[in-house]
Amino acid sequence: MLRYTLMRLGIFVGCLVVVWALVHSGLVPRGLGDSNGLWIVLLALLISAPISFVVLRGERDRASERIVRRVERAKANLEANRTQEDAADDTARAQGQTSGQTPGQAQAS
């Protein structure tokens, strides 16, 4: 996930530099008043989002597969722990029932 995030950040920074150059060269209009910096950032975000979506599709799929595997592994570990706890609880109850009987109850059973 870190790799995907860094790649996406790199695409954004590249778009930011290109948009900044276009605005300062006059090819793209400047923002209103003091909003020039915000205009450049928003325009770079708007351009980098679809580029990241298309270019990083494979990396995003790999990252999501890794996350799914980790979640499934965590679920399996939780289920194994629950099963062990249930088995230990059943064993403790069974031992408690057999050791808690009086001699007369054990013969009647």
CSV table of N, CA and C in Angstrom, one decimal:
chain,number,residue,atom,x,y,z
A,1,MET,N,0.8,-1.2,0.0
A,1,MET,CA,0.0,0.0,0.0
A,1,MET,C,0.9,1.3,0.0
A,2,LEU,N,2.0,1.2,0.7
A,2,LEU,CA,2.9,2.3,0.7
A,2,LEU,C,3.4,2.6,-0.7
A,3,ARG,N,3.8,1.6,-1.4
A,3,ARG,CA,4.3,1.8,-2.8
A,3,ARG,C,3.2,2.4,-3.7
A,4,TYR,N,2.0,2.0,-3.6
A,4,TYR,CA,0.9,2.6,-4.3
A,4,TYR,C,0.7,4.1,-4.0
A,5,THR,N,0.7,4.3,-2.7
A,5,THR,CA,0.6,5.7,-2.2
A,5,THR,C,1.7,6.6,-2.7
A,6,LEU,N,2.9,6.1,-2.7
A,6,LEU,CA,4.1,6.9,-3.1
A,6,LEU,C,4.0,7.1,-4.7
A,7,MET,N,3.5,6.1,-5.4
A,7,MET,CA,3.4,6.3,-6.8
A,7,MET,C,2.3,7.3,-7.1
A,8,ARG,N,1.2,7.2,-6.4
A,8,ARG,CA,0.1,8.2,-6.6
A,8,ARG,C,0.6,9.6,-6.3
A,9,LEU,N,1.3,9.8,-5.2
A,9,LEU,CA,1.9,11.1,-4.8
A,9,LEU,C,2.8,11.6,-5.9
A,10,GLY,N,3.6,10.7,-6.5
A,10,GLY,CA,4.5,11.1,-7.5
A,10,GLY,C,3.8,11.6,-8.8
A,11,ILE,N,2.7,10.9,-9.1
A,11,ILE,CA,1.9,11.4,-10.2
A,11,ILE,C,1.3,12.8,-9.9
A,12,PHE,N,0.8,13.0,-8.7
A,12,PHE,CA,0.3,14.3,-8.3
A,12,PHE,C,1.3,15.3,-8.4
A,13,VAL,N,2.5,15.1,-7.9
A,13,VAL,CA,3.6,16.1,-7.9
A,13,VAL,C,4.0,16.4,-9.3
A,14,GLY,N,4.0,15.4,-10.2
A,14,GLY,CA,4.3,15.7,-11.6
A,14,GLY,C,3.3,16.5,-12.2
A,15,CYS,N,2.0,16.3,-11.9
A,15,CYS,CA,0.9,17.1,-12.5
A,15,CYS,C,1.0,18.5,-11.9
A,16,LEU,N,1.3,18.6,-10.6
A,16,LEU,CA,1.5,19.9,-10.0
A,16,LEU,C,2.5,20.8,-10.7
A,17,VAL,N,3.6,20.2,-11.0
A,17,VAL,CA,4.7,20.9,-11.7
A,17,VAL,C,4.3,21.3,-13.1
A,18,VAL,N,3.6,20.4,-13.8
A,18,VAL,CA,3.2,20.8,-15.1
A,18,VAL,C,2.1,21.9,-15.1
A,19,VAL,N,1.1,21.8,-14.2
A,19,VAL,CA,0.1,22.8,-14.1
A,19,VAL,C,0.7,24.1,-13.7
A,20,TRP,N,1.6,24.1,-12.7
A,20,TRP,CA,2.3,25.3,-12.3
A,20,TRP,C,3.0,26.0,-13.5
A,21,ALA,N,3.7,25.2,-14.3
A,21,ALA,CA,4.4,25.8,-15.4
A,21,ALA,C,3.4,26.3,-16.4
A,22,LEU,N,2.3,25.6,-16.6
A,22,LEU,CA,1.3,26.1,-17.6
A,22,LEU,C,0.6,27.4,-17.1
A,23,VAL,N,0.4,27.5,-15.8
A,23,VAL,CA,-0.2,28.7,-15.3
A,23,VAL,C,0.7,29.9,-15.4
A,24,HIS,N,2.0,29.7,-15.0
A,24,HIS,CA,3.0,30.8,-15.0
A,24,HIS,C,3.4,31.1,-16.4
A,25,SER,N,3.2,30.3,-17.4
A,25,SER,CA,3.5,30.6,-18.7
A,25,SER,C,2.3,31.3,-19.4
A,26,GLY,N,1.2,31.3,-18.8
A,26,GLY,CA,0.0,32.0,-19.3
A,26,GLY,C,-0.9,31.1,-20.2
A,27,LEU,N,-0.5,29.8,-20.4
A,27,LEU,CA,-1.3,28.9,-21.2
A,27,LEU,C,-2.6,28.5,-20.5
A,28,VAL,N,-2.6,28.5,-19.2
A,28,VAL,CA,-3.8,28.2,-18.4
A,28,VAL,C,-4.1,29.4,-17.5
A,29,PRO,N,-5.4,29.8,-17.4
A,29,PRO,CA,-5.7,31.1,-16.7
A,29,PRO,C,-5.3,31.0,-15.2
A,30,ARG,N,-4.9,32.1,-14.7
A,30,ARG,CA,-4.6,32.2,-13.2
A,30,ARG,C,-5.9,32.2,-12.4
A,31,GLY,N,-5.8,31.8,-11.1
A,31,GLY,CA,-7.0,31.9,-10.2
A,31,GLY,C,-7.4,33.3,-10.0
A,32,LEU,N,-8.5,33.5,-9.3
A,32,LEU,CA,-8.9,34.8,-8.9
A,32,LEU,C,-8.2,35.3,-7.7
A,33,GLY,N,-7.7,36.5,-7.8
A,33,GLY,CA,-7.0,37.2,-6.7
A,33,GLY,C,-5.8,36.4,-6.1
A,34,ASP,N,-5.9,36.1,-4.8
A,34,ASP,CA,-4.9,35.4,-4.2
A,34,ASP,C,-5.0,33.8,-4.2
A,35,SER,N,-6.0,33.4,-5.0
A,35,SER,CA,-6.3,31.9,-5.0
A,35,SER,C,-5.5,31.2,-6.0
A,36,ASN,N,-4.4,31.8,-6.6
A,36,ASN,CA,-3.6,31.1,-7.6
A,36,ASN,C,-3.0,29.8,-7.1
A,37,GLY,N,-2.5,29.8,-5.9
A,37,GLY,CA,-1.9,28.5,-5.3
A,37,GLY,C,-3.0,27.4,-5.2
A,38,LEU,N,-4.1,27.8,-4.7
A,38,LEU,CA,-5.2,26.8,-4.5
A,38,LEU,C,-5.7,26.3,-5.9
A,39,TRP,N,-5.8,27.2,-6.8
A,39,TRP,CA,-6.2,26.9,-8.2
A,39,TRP,C,-5.2,25.9,-8.8
A,40,ILE,N,-3.9,26.1,-8.6
A,40,ILE,CA,-2.9,25.1,-9.2
A,40,ILE,C,-3.1,23.8,-8.5
A,41,VAL,N,-3.2,23.7,-7.2
A,41,VAL,CA,-3.4,22.4,-6.5
A,41,VAL,C,-4.6,21.7,-6.9
A,42,LEU,N,-5.8,22.4,-7.0
A,42,LEU,CA,-7.0,21.8,-7.4
A,42,LEU,C,-7.0,21.3,-8.8
A,43,LEU,N,-6.4,22.0,-9.7
A,43,LEU,CA,-6.2,21.6,-11.1
A,43,LEU,C,-5.3,20.4,-11.2
A,44,ALA,N,-4.3,20.4,-10.4
A,44,ALA,CA,-3.4,19.2,-10.4
A,44,ALA,C,-4.1,18.0,-9.9
A,45,LEU,N,-4.9,18.1,-8.8
A,45,LEU,CA,-5.6,17.0,-8.3
A,45,LEU,C,-6.6,16.5,-9.3
A,46,LEU,N,-7.3,17.4,-10.0
A,46,LEU,CA,-8.3,17.0,-11.0
A,46,LEU,C,-7.6,16.3,-12.2
A,47,ILE,N,-6.5,16.6,-12.5
A,47,ILE,CA,-5.8,16.0,-13.6
A,47,ILE,C,-5.1,14.7,-13.2
A,48,SER,N,-4.6,14.6,-12.0
A,48,SER,CA,-3.8,13.4,-11.5
A,48,SER,C,-4.8,12.3,-11.1
A,49,ALA,N,-6.0,12.6,-10.7
A,49,ALA,CA,-6.9,11.5,-10.3
A,49,ALA,C,-7.2,10.5,-11.4
A,50,PRO,N,-7.6,10.9,-12.6
A,50,PRO,CA,-7.9,9.9,-13.7
A,50,PRO,C,-6.6,9.2,-14.2
A,51,ILE,N,-5.5,10.0,-14.2
A,51,ILE,CA,-4.2,9.4,-14.6
A,51,ILE,C,-3.8,8.3,-13.6
A,52,SER,N,-3.9,8.6,-12.3
A,52,SER,CA,-3.6,7.5,-11.3
A,52,SER,C,-4.5,6.3,-11.4
A,53,PHE,N,-5.8,6.6,-11.7
A,53,PHE,CA,-6.8,5.5,-11.8
A,53,PHE,C,-6.4,4.6,-12.9
A,54,VAL,N,-6.0,5.1,-14.0
A,54,VAL,CA,-5.7,4.3,-15.2
A,54,VAL,C,-4.3,3.7,-15.1
A,55,VAL,N,-3.3,4.5,-14.7
A,55,VAL,CA,-1.9,4.0,-14.7
A,55,VAL,C,-1.6,3.1,-13.6
A,56,LEU,N,-2.2,3.3,-12.4
A,56,LEU,CA,-1.9,2.5,-11.3
A,56,LEU,C,-2.9,1.3,-11.0
A,57,ARG,N,-3.7,1.0,-12.0
A,57,ARG,CA,-4.7,-0.1,-11.8
A,57,ARG,C,-4.0,-1.4,-11.4
A,58,GLY,N,-3.0,-1.8,-12.0
A,58,GLY,CA,-2.3,-3.1,-11.6
A,58,GLY,C,-1.8,-3.0,-10.2
A,59,GLU,N,-1.1,-1.9,-9.9
A,59,GLU,CA,-0.6,-1.8,-8.5
A,59,GLU,C,-1.7,-1.8,-7.5
A,60,ARG,N,-2.8,-1.1,-7.8
A,60,ARG,CA,-3.9,-1.0,-6.9
A,60,ARG,C,-4.5,-2.4,-6.7
A,61,ASP,N,-4.6,-3.2,-7.8
A,61,ASP,CA,-5.2,-4.6,-7.7
A,61,ASP,C,-4.3,-5.5,-6.8
A,62,ARG,N,-3.0,-5.3,-7.0
A,62,ARG,CA,-2.0,-6.1,-6.2
A,62,ARG,C,-2.1,-5.7,-4.7
A,63,ALA,N,-2.2,-4.5,-4.4
A,63,ALA,CA,-2.3,-4.0,-3.1
A,63,ALA,C,-3.6,-4.5,-2.4
A,64,SER,N,-4.7,-4.5,-3.2
A,64,SER,CA,-6.0,-5.0,-2.6
A,64,SER,C,-5.9,-6.5,-2.4
A,65,GLU,N,-5.3,-7.2,-3.3
A,65,GLU,CA,-5.1,-8.7,-3.1
A,65,GLU,C,-4.4,-9.0,-1.8
A,66,ARG,N,-3.3,-8.2,-1.5
A,66,ARG,CA,-2.5,-8.4,-0.3
A,66,ARG,C,-3.3,-8.1,0.9
A,67,ILE,N,-4.1,-7.0,0.8
A,67,ILE,CA,-5.0,-6.7,2.0
A,67,ILE,C,-6.0,-7.8,2.2
A,68,VAL,N,-6.6,-8.3,1.2
A,68,VAL,CA,-7.6,-9.3,1.3
A,68,VAL,C,-7.0,-10.6,2.0
A,69,ARG,N,-5.8,-10.9,1.5
A,69,ARG,CA,-5.1,-12.1,2.1
A,69,ARG,C,-4.9,-11.9,3.6
A,70,ARG,N,-4.4,-10.7,4.0
A,70,ARG,CA,-4.2,-10.4,5.4
A,70,ARG,C,-5.4,-10.5,6.2
A,71,VAL,N,-6.5,-9.9,5.7
A,71,VAL,CA,-7.8,-10.0,6.4
A,71,VAL,C,-8.3,-11.4,6.6
A,72,GLU,N,-8.2,-12.2,5.5
A,72,GLU,CA,-8.6,-13.6,5.6
A,72,GLU,C,-7.7,-14.4,6.6
A,73,ARG,N,-6.4,-14.1,6.6
A,73,ARG,CA,-5.5,-14.7,7.6
A,73,ARG,C,-5.9,-14.3,9.0
A,74,ALA,N,-6.2,-13.1,9.2
A,74,ALA,CA,-6.6,-12.6,10.5
A,74,ALA,C,-7.9,-13.2,11.0
A,75,LYS,N,-8.9,-13.4,10.0
A,75,LYS,CA,-10.1,-14.0,10.3
A,75,LYS,C,-9.9,-15.5,10.7
A,76,ALA,N,-9.1,-16.2,10.0
A,76,ALA,CA,-8.8,-17.6,10.3
A,76,ALA,C,-8.1,-17.7,11.6
A,77,ASN,N,-7.2,-16.8,12.0
A,77,ASN,CA,-6.6,-16.8,13.3
A,77,ASN,C,-7.6,-16.6,14.4
A,78,LEU,N,-8.5,-15.7,14.2
A,78,LEU,CA,-9.5,-15.4,15.2
A,78,LEU,C,-10.4,-16.6,15.4
A,79,GLU,N,-10.8,-17.2,14.3
A,79,GLU,CA,-11.6,-18.4,14.3
A,79,GLU,C,-10.9,-19.6,15.0
A,80,ALA,N,-9.6,-19.7,14.8
A,80,ALA,CA,-8.8,-20.8,15.4
A,80,ALA,C,-8.8,-20.5,16.9
A,81,ASN,N,-8.6,-19.3,17.3
A,81,ASN,CA,-8.6,-18.9,18.7
A,81,ASN,C,-9.9,-19.2,19.4
A,82,ARG,N,-11.0,-18.9,18.7
A,82,ARG,CA,-12.3,-19.1,19.3
A,82,ARG,C,-12.5,-20.6,19.4
A,83,THR,N,-12.1,-21.4,18.5
A,83,THR,CA,-12.3,-22.8,18.5
A,83,THR,C,-11.5,-23.4,19.7
A,84,GLN,N,-10.3,-22.9,19.9
A,84,GLN,CA,-9.4,-23.4,21.0
A,84,GLN,C,-10.1,-23.0,22.3
A,85,GLU,N,-10.6,-21.8,22.4
A,85,GLU,CA,-11.3,-21.3,23.7
A,85,GLU,C,-12.5,-22.2,23.9
A,86,ASP,N,-13.3,-22.5,22.9
A,86,ASP,CA,-14.5,-23.3,23.1
A,86,ASP,C,-14.1,-24.7,23.5
A,87,ALA,N,-13.0,-25.2,22.9
A,87,ALA,CA,-12.6,-26.6,23.3
A,87,ALA,C,-12.1,-26.6,24.8
A,88,ALA,N,-11.4,-25.6,25.1
A,88,ALA,CA,-10.9,-25.5,26.5
A,88,ALA,C,-12.0,-25.3,27.5
A,89,ASP,N,-13.0,-24.5,27.1
A,89,ASP,CA,-14.2,-24.3,28.0
A,89,ASP,C,-15.0,-25.6,28.1
A,90,ASP,N,-15.2,-26.3,27.0
A,90,ASP,CA,-15.9,-27.6,27.1
A,90,ASP,C,-15.2,-28.6,27.9
A,91,THR,N,-13.9,-28.6,27.8
A,91,THR,CA,-13.1,-29.6,28.6
A,91,THR,C,-13.2,-29.2,30.1
A,92,ALA,N,-13.1,-27.9,30.4
A,92,ALA,CA,-13.2,-27.5,31.8
A,92,ALA,C,-14.6,-27.8,32.4
A,93,ARG,N,-15.6,-27.6,31.6
A,93,ARG,CA,-17.0,-27.9,32.1
A,93,ARG,C,-17.2,-29.4,32.3
A,94,ALA,N,-16.6,-30.2,31.4
A,94,ALA,CA,-16.7,-31.7,31.5
A,94,ALA,C,-16.0,-32.1,32.7
A,95,GLN,N,-14.8,-31.6,33.0
A,95,GLN,CA,-14.0,-32.0,34.2
A,95,GLN,C,-14.8,-31.5,35.4
A,96,GLY,N,-15.4,-30.4,35.4
A,96,GLY,CA,-16.1,-29.8,36.5
A,96,GLY,C,-17.3,-30.7,36.9
A,97,GLN,N,-18.0,-31.2,35.9
A,97,GLN,CA,-19.2,-32.0,36.1
A,97,GLN,C,-18.8,-33.4,36.7
A,98,THR,N,-17.7,-34.0,36.2
A,98,THR,CA,-17.4,-35.3,36.7
A,98,THR,C,-16.7,-35.2,38.0
A,99,SER,N,-16.0,-34.2,38.3
A,99,SER,CA,-15.3,-34.1,39.6
A,99,SER,C,-16.3,-33.5,40.7
A,100,GLY,N,-17.3,-32.8,40.2
A,100,GLY,CA,-18.3,-32.2,41.2
A,100,GLY,C,-19.3,-33.2,41.7
A,101,GLN,N,-19.4,-34.4,41.1
A,101,GLN,CA,-20.4,-35.4,41.5
A,101,GLN,C,-20.0,-36.0,42.9
A,102,THR,N,-21.0,-36.3,43.7
A,102,THR,CA,-20.7,-37.0,44.9
A,102,THR,C,-20.7,-38.5,44.6
A,103,PRO,N,-20.1,-39.4,45.4
A,103,PRO,CA,-20.0,-40.8,45.1
A,103,PRO,C,-21.4,-41.4,44.8
A,104,GLY,N,-22.4,-41.0,45.5
A,104,GLY,CA,-23.8,-41.6,45.2
A,104,GLY,C,-24.3,-41.2,43.8
A,105,GLN,N,-23.9,-39.9,43.4
A,105,GLN,CA,-24.4,-39.5,42.1
A,105,GLN,C,-23.6,-40.3,41.0
A,106,ALA,N,-22.4,-40.5,41.2
A,106,ALA,CA,-21.6,-41.2,40.2
A,106,ALA,C,-22.1,-42.7,40.0
A,107,GLN,N,-22.6,-43.3,41.1
A,107,GLN,CA,-23.1,-44.7,41.0
A,107,GLN,C,-24.4,-44.7,40.3
A,108,ALA,N,-25.2,-43.6,40.5
A,108,ALA,CA,-26.6,-43.6,39.9
A,108,ALA,C,-26.5,-43.3,38.5
A,109,SER,N,-25.4,-42.7,38.0
A,109,SER,CA,-25.3,-42.3,36.6
A,109,SER,C,-25.0,-43.5,35.8
